[in-house]
Short mmCIF file of C-alpha atoms and ligand atoms in Angstrom, two decimals:
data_model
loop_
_atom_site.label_atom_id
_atom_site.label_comp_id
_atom_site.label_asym_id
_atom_site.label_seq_id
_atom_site.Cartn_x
_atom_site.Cartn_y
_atom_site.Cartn_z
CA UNK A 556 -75.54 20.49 119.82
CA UNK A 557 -75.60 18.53 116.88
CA UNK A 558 -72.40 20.43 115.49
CA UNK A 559 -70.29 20.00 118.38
CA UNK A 560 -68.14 16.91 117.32
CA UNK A 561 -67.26 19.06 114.02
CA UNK A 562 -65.60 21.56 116.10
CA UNK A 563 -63.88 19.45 118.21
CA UNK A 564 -62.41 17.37 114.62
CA UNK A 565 -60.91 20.97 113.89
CA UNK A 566 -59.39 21.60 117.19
CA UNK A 567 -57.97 18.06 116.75
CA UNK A 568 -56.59 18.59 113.84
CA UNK A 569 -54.76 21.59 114.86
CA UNK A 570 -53.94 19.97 118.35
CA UNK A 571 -51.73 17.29 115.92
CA UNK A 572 -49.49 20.36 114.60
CA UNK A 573 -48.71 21.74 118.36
CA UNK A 574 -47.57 18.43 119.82
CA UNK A 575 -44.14 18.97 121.14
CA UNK A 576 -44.67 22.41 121.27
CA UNK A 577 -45.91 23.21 124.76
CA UNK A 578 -43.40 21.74 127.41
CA UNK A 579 -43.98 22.10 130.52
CA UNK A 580 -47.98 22.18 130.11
CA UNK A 581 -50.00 20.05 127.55
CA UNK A 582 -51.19 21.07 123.97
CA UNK A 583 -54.73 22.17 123.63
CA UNK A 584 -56.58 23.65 121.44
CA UNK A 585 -59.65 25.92 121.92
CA UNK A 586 -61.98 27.71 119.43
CA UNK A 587 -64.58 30.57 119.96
CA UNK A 588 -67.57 29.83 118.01
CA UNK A 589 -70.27 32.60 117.29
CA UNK A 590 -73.86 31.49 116.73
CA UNK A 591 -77.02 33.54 116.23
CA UNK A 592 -79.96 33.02 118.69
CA UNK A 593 -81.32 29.78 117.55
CA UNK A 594 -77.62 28.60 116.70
CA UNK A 595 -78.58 27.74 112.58
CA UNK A 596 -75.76 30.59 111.79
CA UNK A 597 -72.24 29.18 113.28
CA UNK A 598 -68.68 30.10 112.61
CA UNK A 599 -65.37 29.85 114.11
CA UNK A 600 -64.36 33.67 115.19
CA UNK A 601 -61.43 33.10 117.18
CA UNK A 602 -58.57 30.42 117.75
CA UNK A 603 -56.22 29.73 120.81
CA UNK A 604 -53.43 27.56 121.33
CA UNK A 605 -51.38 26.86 124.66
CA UNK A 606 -48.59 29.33 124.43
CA UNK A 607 -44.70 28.19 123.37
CA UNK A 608 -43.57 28.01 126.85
CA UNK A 609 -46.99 26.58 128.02
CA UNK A 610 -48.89 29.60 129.65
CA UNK A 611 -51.24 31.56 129.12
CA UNK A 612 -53.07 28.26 127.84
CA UNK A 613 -55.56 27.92 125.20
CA UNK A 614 -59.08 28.86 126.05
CA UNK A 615 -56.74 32.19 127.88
CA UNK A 616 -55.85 33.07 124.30
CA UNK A 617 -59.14 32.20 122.45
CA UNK A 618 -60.91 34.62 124.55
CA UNK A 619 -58.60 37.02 125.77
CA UNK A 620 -59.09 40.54 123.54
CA UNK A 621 -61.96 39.20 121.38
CA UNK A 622 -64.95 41.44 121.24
CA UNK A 623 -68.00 40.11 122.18
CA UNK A 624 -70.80 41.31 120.19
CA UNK A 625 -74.39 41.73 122.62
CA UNK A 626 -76.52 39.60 119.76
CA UNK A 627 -74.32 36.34 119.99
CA UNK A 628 -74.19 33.14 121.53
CA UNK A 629 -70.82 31.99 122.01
CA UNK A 630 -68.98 28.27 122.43
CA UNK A 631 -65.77 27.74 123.72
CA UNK A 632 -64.50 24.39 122.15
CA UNK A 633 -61.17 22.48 124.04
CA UNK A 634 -59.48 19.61 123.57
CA UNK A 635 -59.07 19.65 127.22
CA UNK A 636 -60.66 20.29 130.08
CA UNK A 637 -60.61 24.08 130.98
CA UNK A 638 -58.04 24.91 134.27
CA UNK A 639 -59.59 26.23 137.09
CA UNK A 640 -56.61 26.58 139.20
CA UNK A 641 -55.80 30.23 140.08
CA UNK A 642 -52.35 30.91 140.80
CA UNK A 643 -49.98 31.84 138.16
CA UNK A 644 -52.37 34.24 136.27
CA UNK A 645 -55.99 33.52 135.93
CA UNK A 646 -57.57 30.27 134.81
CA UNK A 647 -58.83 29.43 132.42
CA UNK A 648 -62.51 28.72 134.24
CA UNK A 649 -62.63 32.58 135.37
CA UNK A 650 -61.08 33.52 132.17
CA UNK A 651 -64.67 31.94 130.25
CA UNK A 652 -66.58 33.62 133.44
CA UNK A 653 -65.22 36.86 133.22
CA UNK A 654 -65.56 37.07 129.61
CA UNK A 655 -69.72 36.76 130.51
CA UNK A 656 -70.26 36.10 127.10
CA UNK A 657 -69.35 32.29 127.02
CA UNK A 658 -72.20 30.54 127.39
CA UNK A 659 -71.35 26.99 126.56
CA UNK A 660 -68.23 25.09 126.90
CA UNK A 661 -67.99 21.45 125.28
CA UNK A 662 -63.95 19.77 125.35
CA UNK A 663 -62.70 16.11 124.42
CA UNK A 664 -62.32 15.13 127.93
CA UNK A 665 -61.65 15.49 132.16
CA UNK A 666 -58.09 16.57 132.61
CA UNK A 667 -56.40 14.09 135.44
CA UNK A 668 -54.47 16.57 136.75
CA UNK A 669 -55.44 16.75 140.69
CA UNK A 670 -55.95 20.30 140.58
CA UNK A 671 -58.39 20.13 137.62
CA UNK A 672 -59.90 16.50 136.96
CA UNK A 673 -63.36 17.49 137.14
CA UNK A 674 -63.41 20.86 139.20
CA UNK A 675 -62.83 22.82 135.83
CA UNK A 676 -66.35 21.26 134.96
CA UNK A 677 -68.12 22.01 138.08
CA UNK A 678 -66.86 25.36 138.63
CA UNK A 679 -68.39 26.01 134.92
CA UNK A 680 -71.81 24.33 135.90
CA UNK A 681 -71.76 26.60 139.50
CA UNK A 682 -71.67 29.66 137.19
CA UNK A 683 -74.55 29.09 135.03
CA UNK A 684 -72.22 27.72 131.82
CA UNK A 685 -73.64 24.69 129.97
CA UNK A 686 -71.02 21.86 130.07
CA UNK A 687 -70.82 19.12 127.58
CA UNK A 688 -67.69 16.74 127.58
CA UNK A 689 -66.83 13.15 126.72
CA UNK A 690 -65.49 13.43 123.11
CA UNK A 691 -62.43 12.05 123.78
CA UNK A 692 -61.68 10.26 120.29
CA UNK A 693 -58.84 7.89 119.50
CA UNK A 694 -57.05 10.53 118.12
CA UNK A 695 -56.70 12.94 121.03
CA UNK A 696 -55.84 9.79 123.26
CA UNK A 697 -53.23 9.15 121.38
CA UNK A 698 -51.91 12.61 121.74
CA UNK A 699 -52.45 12.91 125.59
CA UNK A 700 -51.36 9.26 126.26
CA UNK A 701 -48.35 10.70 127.38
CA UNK A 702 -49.59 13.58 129.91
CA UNK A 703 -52.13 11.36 131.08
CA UNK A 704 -48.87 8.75 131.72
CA UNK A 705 -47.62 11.70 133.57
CA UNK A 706 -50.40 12.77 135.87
CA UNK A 707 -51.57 9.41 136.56
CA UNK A 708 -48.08 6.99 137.02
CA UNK A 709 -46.35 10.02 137.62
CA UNK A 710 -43.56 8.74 134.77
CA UNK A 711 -43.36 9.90 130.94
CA UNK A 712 -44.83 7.92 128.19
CA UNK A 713 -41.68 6.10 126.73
CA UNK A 714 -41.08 5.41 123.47
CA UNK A 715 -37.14 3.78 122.76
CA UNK A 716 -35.83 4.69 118.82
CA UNK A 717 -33.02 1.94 117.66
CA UNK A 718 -31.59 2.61 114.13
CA UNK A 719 -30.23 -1.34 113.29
CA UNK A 720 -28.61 -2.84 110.21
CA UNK A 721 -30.24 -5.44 108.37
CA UNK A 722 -28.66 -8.13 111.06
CA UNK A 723 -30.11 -6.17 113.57
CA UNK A 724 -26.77 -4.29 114.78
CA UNK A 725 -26.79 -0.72 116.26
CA UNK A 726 -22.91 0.29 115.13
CA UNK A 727 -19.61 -1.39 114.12
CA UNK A 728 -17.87 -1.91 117.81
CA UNK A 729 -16.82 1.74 119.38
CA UNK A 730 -17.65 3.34 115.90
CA UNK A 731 -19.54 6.03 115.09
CA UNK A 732 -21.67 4.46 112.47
CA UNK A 733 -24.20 6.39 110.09
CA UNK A 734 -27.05 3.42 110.00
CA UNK A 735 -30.24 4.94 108.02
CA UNK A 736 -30.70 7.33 105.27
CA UNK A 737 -30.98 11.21 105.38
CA UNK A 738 -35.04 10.76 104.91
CA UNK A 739 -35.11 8.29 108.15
CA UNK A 740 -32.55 11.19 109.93
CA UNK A 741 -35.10 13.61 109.49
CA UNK A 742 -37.83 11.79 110.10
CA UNK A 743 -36.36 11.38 113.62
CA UNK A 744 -35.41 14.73 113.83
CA UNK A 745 -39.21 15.36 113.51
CA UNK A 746 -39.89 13.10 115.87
CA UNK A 747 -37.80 14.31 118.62
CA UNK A 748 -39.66 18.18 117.77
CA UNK A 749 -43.48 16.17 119.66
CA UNK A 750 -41.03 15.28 122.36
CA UNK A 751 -40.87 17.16 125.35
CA UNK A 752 -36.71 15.19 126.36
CA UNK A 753 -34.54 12.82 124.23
CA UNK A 754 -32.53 10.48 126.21
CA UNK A 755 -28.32 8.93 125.89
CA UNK A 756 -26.59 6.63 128.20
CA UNK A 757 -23.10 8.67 128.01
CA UNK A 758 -21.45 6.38 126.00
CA UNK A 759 -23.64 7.35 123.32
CA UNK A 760 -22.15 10.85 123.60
CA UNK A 761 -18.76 9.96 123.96
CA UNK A 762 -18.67 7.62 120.57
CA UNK A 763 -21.37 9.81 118.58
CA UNK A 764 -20.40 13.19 119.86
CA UNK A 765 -24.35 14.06 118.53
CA UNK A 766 -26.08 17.19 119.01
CA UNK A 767 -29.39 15.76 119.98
CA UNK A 768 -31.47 18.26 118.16
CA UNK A 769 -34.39 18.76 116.00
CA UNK A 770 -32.59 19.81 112.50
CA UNK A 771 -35.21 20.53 110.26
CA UNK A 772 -35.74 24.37 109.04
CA UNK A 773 -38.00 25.93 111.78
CA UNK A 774 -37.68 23.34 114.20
CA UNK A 775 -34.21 23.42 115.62
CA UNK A 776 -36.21 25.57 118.73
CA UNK A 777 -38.65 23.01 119.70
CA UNK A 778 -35.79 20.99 119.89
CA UNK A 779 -36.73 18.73 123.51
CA UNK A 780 -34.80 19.09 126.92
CA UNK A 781 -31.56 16.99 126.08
CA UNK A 782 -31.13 14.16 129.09
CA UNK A 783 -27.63 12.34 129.65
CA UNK A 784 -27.06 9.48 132.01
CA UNK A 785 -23.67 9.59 133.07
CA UNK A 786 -22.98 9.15 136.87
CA UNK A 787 -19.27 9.64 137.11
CA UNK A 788 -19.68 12.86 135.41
CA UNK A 789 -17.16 12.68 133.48
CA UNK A 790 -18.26 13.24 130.08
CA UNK A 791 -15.12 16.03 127.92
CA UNK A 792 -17.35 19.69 128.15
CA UNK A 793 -15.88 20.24 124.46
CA UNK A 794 -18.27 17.45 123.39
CA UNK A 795 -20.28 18.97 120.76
CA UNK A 796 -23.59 18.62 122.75
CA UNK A 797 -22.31 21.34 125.50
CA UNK A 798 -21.49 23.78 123.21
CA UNK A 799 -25.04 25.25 122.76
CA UNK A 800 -26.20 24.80 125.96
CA UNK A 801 -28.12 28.12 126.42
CA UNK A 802 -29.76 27.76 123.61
CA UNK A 803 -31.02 23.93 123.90
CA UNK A 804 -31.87 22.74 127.78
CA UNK A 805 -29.32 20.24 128.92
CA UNK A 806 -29.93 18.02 131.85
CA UNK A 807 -27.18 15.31 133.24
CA UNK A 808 -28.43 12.99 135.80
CA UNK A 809 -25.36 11.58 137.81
CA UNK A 810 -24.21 10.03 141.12
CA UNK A 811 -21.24 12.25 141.25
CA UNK A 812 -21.08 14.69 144.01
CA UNK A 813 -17.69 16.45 144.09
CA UNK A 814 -18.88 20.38 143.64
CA UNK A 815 -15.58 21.28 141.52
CA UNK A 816 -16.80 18.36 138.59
CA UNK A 817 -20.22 19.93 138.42
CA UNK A 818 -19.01 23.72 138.34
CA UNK A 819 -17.78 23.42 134.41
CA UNK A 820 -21.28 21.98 133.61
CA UNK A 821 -23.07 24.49 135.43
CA UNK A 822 -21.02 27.54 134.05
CA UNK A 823 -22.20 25.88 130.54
CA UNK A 824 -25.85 26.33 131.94
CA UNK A 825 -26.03 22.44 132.21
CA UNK A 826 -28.15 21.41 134.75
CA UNK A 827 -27.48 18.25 136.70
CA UNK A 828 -29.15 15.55 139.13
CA UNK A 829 -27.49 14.02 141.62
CA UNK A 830 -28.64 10.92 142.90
CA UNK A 831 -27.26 9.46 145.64
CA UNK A 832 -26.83 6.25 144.39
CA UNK A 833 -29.36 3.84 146.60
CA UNK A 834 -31.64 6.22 144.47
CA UNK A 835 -30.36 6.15 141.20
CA UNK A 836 -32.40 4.12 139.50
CA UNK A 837 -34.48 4.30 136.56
CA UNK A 838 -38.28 4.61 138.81
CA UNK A 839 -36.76 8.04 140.32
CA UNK A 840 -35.22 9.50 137.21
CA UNK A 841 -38.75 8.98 135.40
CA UNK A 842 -40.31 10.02 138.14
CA UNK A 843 -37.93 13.13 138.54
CA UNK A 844 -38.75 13.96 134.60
CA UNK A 845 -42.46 13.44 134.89
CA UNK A 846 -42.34 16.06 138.05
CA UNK A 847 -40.59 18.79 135.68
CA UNK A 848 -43.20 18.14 132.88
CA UNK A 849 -41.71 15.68 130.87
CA UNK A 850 -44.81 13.94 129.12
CA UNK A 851 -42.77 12.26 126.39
CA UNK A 852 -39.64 10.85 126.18
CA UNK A 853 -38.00 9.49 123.39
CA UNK A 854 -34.78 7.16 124.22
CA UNK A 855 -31.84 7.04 121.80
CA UNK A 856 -29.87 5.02 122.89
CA UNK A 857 -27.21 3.17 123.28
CA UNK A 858 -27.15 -0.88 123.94
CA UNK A 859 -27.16 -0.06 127.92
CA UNK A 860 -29.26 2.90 127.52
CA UNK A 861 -31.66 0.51 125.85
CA UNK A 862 -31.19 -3.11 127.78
CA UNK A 863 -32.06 -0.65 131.09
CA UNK A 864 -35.11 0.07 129.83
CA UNK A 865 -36.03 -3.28 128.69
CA UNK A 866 -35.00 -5.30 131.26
CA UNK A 867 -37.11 -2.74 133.77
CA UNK A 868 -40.37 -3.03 131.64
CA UNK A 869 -40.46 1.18 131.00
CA UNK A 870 -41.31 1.86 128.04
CA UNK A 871 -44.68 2.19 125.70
CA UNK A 872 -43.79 2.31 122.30
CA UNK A 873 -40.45 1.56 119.76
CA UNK A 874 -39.28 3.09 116.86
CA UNK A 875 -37.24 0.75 114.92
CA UNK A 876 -35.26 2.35 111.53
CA UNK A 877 -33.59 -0.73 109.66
CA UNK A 878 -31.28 -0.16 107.44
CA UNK A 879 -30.39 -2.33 104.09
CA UNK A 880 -26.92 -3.43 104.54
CA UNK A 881 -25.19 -5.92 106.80
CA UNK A 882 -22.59 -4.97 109.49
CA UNK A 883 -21.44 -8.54 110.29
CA UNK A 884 -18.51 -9.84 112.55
CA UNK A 885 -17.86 -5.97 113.82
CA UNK A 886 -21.71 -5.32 115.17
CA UNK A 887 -22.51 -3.90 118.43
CA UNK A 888 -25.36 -5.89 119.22
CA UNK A 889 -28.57 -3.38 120.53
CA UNK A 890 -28.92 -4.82 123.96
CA UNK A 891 -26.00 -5.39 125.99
CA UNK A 892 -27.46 -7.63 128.37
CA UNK A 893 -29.08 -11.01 128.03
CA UNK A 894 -32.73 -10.26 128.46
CA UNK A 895 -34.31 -12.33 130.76
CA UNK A 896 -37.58 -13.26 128.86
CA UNK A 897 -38.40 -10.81 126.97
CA UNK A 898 -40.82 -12.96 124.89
CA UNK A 899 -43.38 -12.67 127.68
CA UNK A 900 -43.55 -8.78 126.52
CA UNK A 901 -46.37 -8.51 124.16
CA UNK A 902 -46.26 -5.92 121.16
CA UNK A 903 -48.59 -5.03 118.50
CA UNK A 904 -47.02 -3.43 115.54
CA UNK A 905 -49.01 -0.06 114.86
CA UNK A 906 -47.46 1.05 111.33
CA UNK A 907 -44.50 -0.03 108.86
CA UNK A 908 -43.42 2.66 106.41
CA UNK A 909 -41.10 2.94 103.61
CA UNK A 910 -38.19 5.53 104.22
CA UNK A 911 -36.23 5.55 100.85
CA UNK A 912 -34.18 1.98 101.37
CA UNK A 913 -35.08 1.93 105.34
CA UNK A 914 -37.69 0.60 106.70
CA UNK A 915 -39.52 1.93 110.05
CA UNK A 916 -41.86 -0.40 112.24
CA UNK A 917 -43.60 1.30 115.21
CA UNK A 918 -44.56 -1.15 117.68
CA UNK A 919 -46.59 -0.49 120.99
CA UNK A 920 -47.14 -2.34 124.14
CA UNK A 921 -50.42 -4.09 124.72
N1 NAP B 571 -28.13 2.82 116.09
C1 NAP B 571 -28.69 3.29 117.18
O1 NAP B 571 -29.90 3.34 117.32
C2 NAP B 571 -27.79 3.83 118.25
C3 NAP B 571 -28.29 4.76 119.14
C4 NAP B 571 -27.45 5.24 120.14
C5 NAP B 571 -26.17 4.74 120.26
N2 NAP B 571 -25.72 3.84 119.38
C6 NAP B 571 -24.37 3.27 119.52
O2 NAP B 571 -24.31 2.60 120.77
C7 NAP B 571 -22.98 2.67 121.26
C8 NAP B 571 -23.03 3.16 122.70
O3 NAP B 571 -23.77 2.23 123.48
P1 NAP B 571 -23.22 1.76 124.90
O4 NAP B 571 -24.05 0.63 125.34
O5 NAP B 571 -21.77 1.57 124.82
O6 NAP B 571 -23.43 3.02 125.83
P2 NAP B 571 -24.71 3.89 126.21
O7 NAP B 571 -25.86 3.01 126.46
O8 NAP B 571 -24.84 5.02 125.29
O9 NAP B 571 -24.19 4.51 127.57
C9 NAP B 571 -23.88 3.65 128.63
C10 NAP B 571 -23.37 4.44 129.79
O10 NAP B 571 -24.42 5.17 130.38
C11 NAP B 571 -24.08 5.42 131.72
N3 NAP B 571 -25.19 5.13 132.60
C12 NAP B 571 -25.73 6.00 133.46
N4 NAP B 571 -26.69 5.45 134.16
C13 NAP B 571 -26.79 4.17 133.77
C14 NAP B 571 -27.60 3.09 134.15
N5 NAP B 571 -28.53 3.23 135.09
N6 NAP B 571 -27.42 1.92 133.54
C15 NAP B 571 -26.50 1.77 132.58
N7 NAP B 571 -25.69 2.76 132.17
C16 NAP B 571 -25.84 3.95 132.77
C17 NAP B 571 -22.90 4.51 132.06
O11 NAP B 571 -21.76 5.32 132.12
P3 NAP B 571 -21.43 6.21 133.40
O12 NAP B 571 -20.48 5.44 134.18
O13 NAP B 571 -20.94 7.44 132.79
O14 NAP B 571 -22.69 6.41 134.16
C18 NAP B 571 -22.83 3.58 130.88
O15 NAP B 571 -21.54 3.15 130.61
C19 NAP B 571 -22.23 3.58 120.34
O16 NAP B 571 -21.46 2.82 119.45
C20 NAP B 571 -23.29 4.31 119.59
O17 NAP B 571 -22.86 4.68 118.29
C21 NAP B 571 -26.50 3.35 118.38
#
């Protein structure tokens, strides 16, 4: 239909406020349009996003206790391809069957997961629905980039955050060190509300004791899964990070096996991943995060947090704050490693913005 793409702009543009917002399943927005018989009279009678904790999804909540009226056409609109997989609850697919109302579905595009990635469609077509798909627009790329990261290369989309100084330094030498202003601070704590895990090399907790959450009014509980790398486990429990706990997920990933070490985490309702350590290595920890839904990942940090990534080519995109002041003789440099060509690497800067005094580039891999 020649309105279609409209409908799919406004699901978009609601799809952009929910990023973040869906862990362990991926946003999506669907909309219930009514039309009369010849479709000339259209409008948008019912909305449905994927639910806080990911279930019931979107086209489930469009549909689900809206009365059909007999003298209506109706449209389902998704961002993403509808689920057809029965099994905890009903899909989506018999969700728009049952509802025998649903006449047409059109959504942005196939979703790669194996249990979907095309069947949704076909099951549609098999039960007389009209099925028209392929609007995937830059836009909702961009948004999915990272689930499609997930279902496809079975890792998260990566993007590493660095707050430097003017000379490029990431603190004063085993300092806490406050680097960008309050504006760039909450821009990031923004940012880490569309992420579904934030990242630290233990160090990073040790010298920062930081919280790792989203502080911004109404966004402290989309705060992401908190991730530490420490493998000694050894990290103080009255670090400031395990003392909310039950309220924002904590995950250590660590070679350590001794039962007794683990206990204080666990009674803090820390969870922890123990790798034996021929398999601790950065392939099986993304992995391991991609398999518990992790779609996006945003790394924080520090030097050895960062090098790691670098050196092993995993990551998509970086978020650089700079400050505008020097930190001189007493830097910590933000790689602790001498990177082995790193010039080969090719990245295309995708925005610059002004943050008060800071600056932020966002560069992406080619
Ligand atoms: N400005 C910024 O953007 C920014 C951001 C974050 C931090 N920082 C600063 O950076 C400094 C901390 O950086 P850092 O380099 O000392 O430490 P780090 O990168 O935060 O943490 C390093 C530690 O992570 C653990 N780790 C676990 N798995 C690892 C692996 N596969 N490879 C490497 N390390 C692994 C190791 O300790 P275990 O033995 O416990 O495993 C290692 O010592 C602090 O001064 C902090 O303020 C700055």
């Amino acid at each position: 239909m020649y309105f279609d793409l409209n409908y799919i702009k406004i699901a978009t543009s609601v799809l952009k406020q929910i990023v973040g917002k869906t862990f362990p399943n991926p946003p999506v927005v669907s909309i219930l349009v009514e039309s009369n018989a010849l479709y000339r009279v259209n409008k948008i009678v019912s909305l449905g996003i994927t639910s806080v904790s990911g279930r019931p999804h979107a086209e489930y909540n469009a549909i689900n206790n809206f009365n059909f009226k007999k003298n209506k056409k109706y449209t389902l609109y998704s961002t993403l391809e509808p689920c057809c997989h029965d099994g905890r609850g009903q899909s989506c697919v018999s969700k728009i069957i049952d509802s025998k109302f649903v006449k047409r579905v059109v959504f942005a595009t196939i979703d790669p997961d194996t249990r979907v990635n095309g069947k949704g469609k076909t099951k549609l077509i098999e039960n007389n629905i009209d099925v028209s798909s392929g609007y995937l627009s830059k836009e909702i790329d961009e948004i999915y980039k990272g689930y499609f990261f997930n279902r496809k290369s079975k890792r998260p989309r990566v993007f590493l955050k660095l707050a430097t100084s003017l000379d490029g330094y990431i603190a004063r030498k085993n300092q806490k060190t406050k680097i960008t202003n309050e504006q760039s601070t909450a821009f990031n704590h923004l940012l880490r509300s569309k992420m579904d895990a934030i990242l630290v090399g233990s160090n990073t907790v040790k010298v920062d004791n930081c919280l790792l959450t989203s502080r911004i009014n109404g966004l402290e509980k989309f705060t992401p899964l908190r991730v530490i790398l420490n493998r000694k486990l050894d990290l103080d429990i009255n670090l400031k990070i395990f003392k909310n706990c039950k309220k924002y997920k904590t995950l250590i990933f660590t070679q350590q096996k001794s039962m007794d070490k683990k206990k204080k985490f666990l009674k803090l309702d820390v969870e922890i991943i123990t790798l034996v350590e021929k398999n601790y290595n950065l392939e099986n920890i993304l992995k391991k995060l991609a398999s518990i839904g992790v779609s996006n990942l945003l790394v924080e940090g520090g030097a050895k947090i960062f090098s790691l990534f670098l050196k092993e080519r995993k990551f998509d995109d970086i978020f650089i704050f700079r400050s505008n002041f020097f930190i001189g003789a007493k830097g910590f440099n933000a790689t602790e490693f001498e990177l082995d060509d790193l010039s080969k690497i090719k990245l295309f800067k995708k925005d610059v913005k002004k943050i008060g005094n800071d600056t932020l580039e966002i560069l992406t891999r080619k």
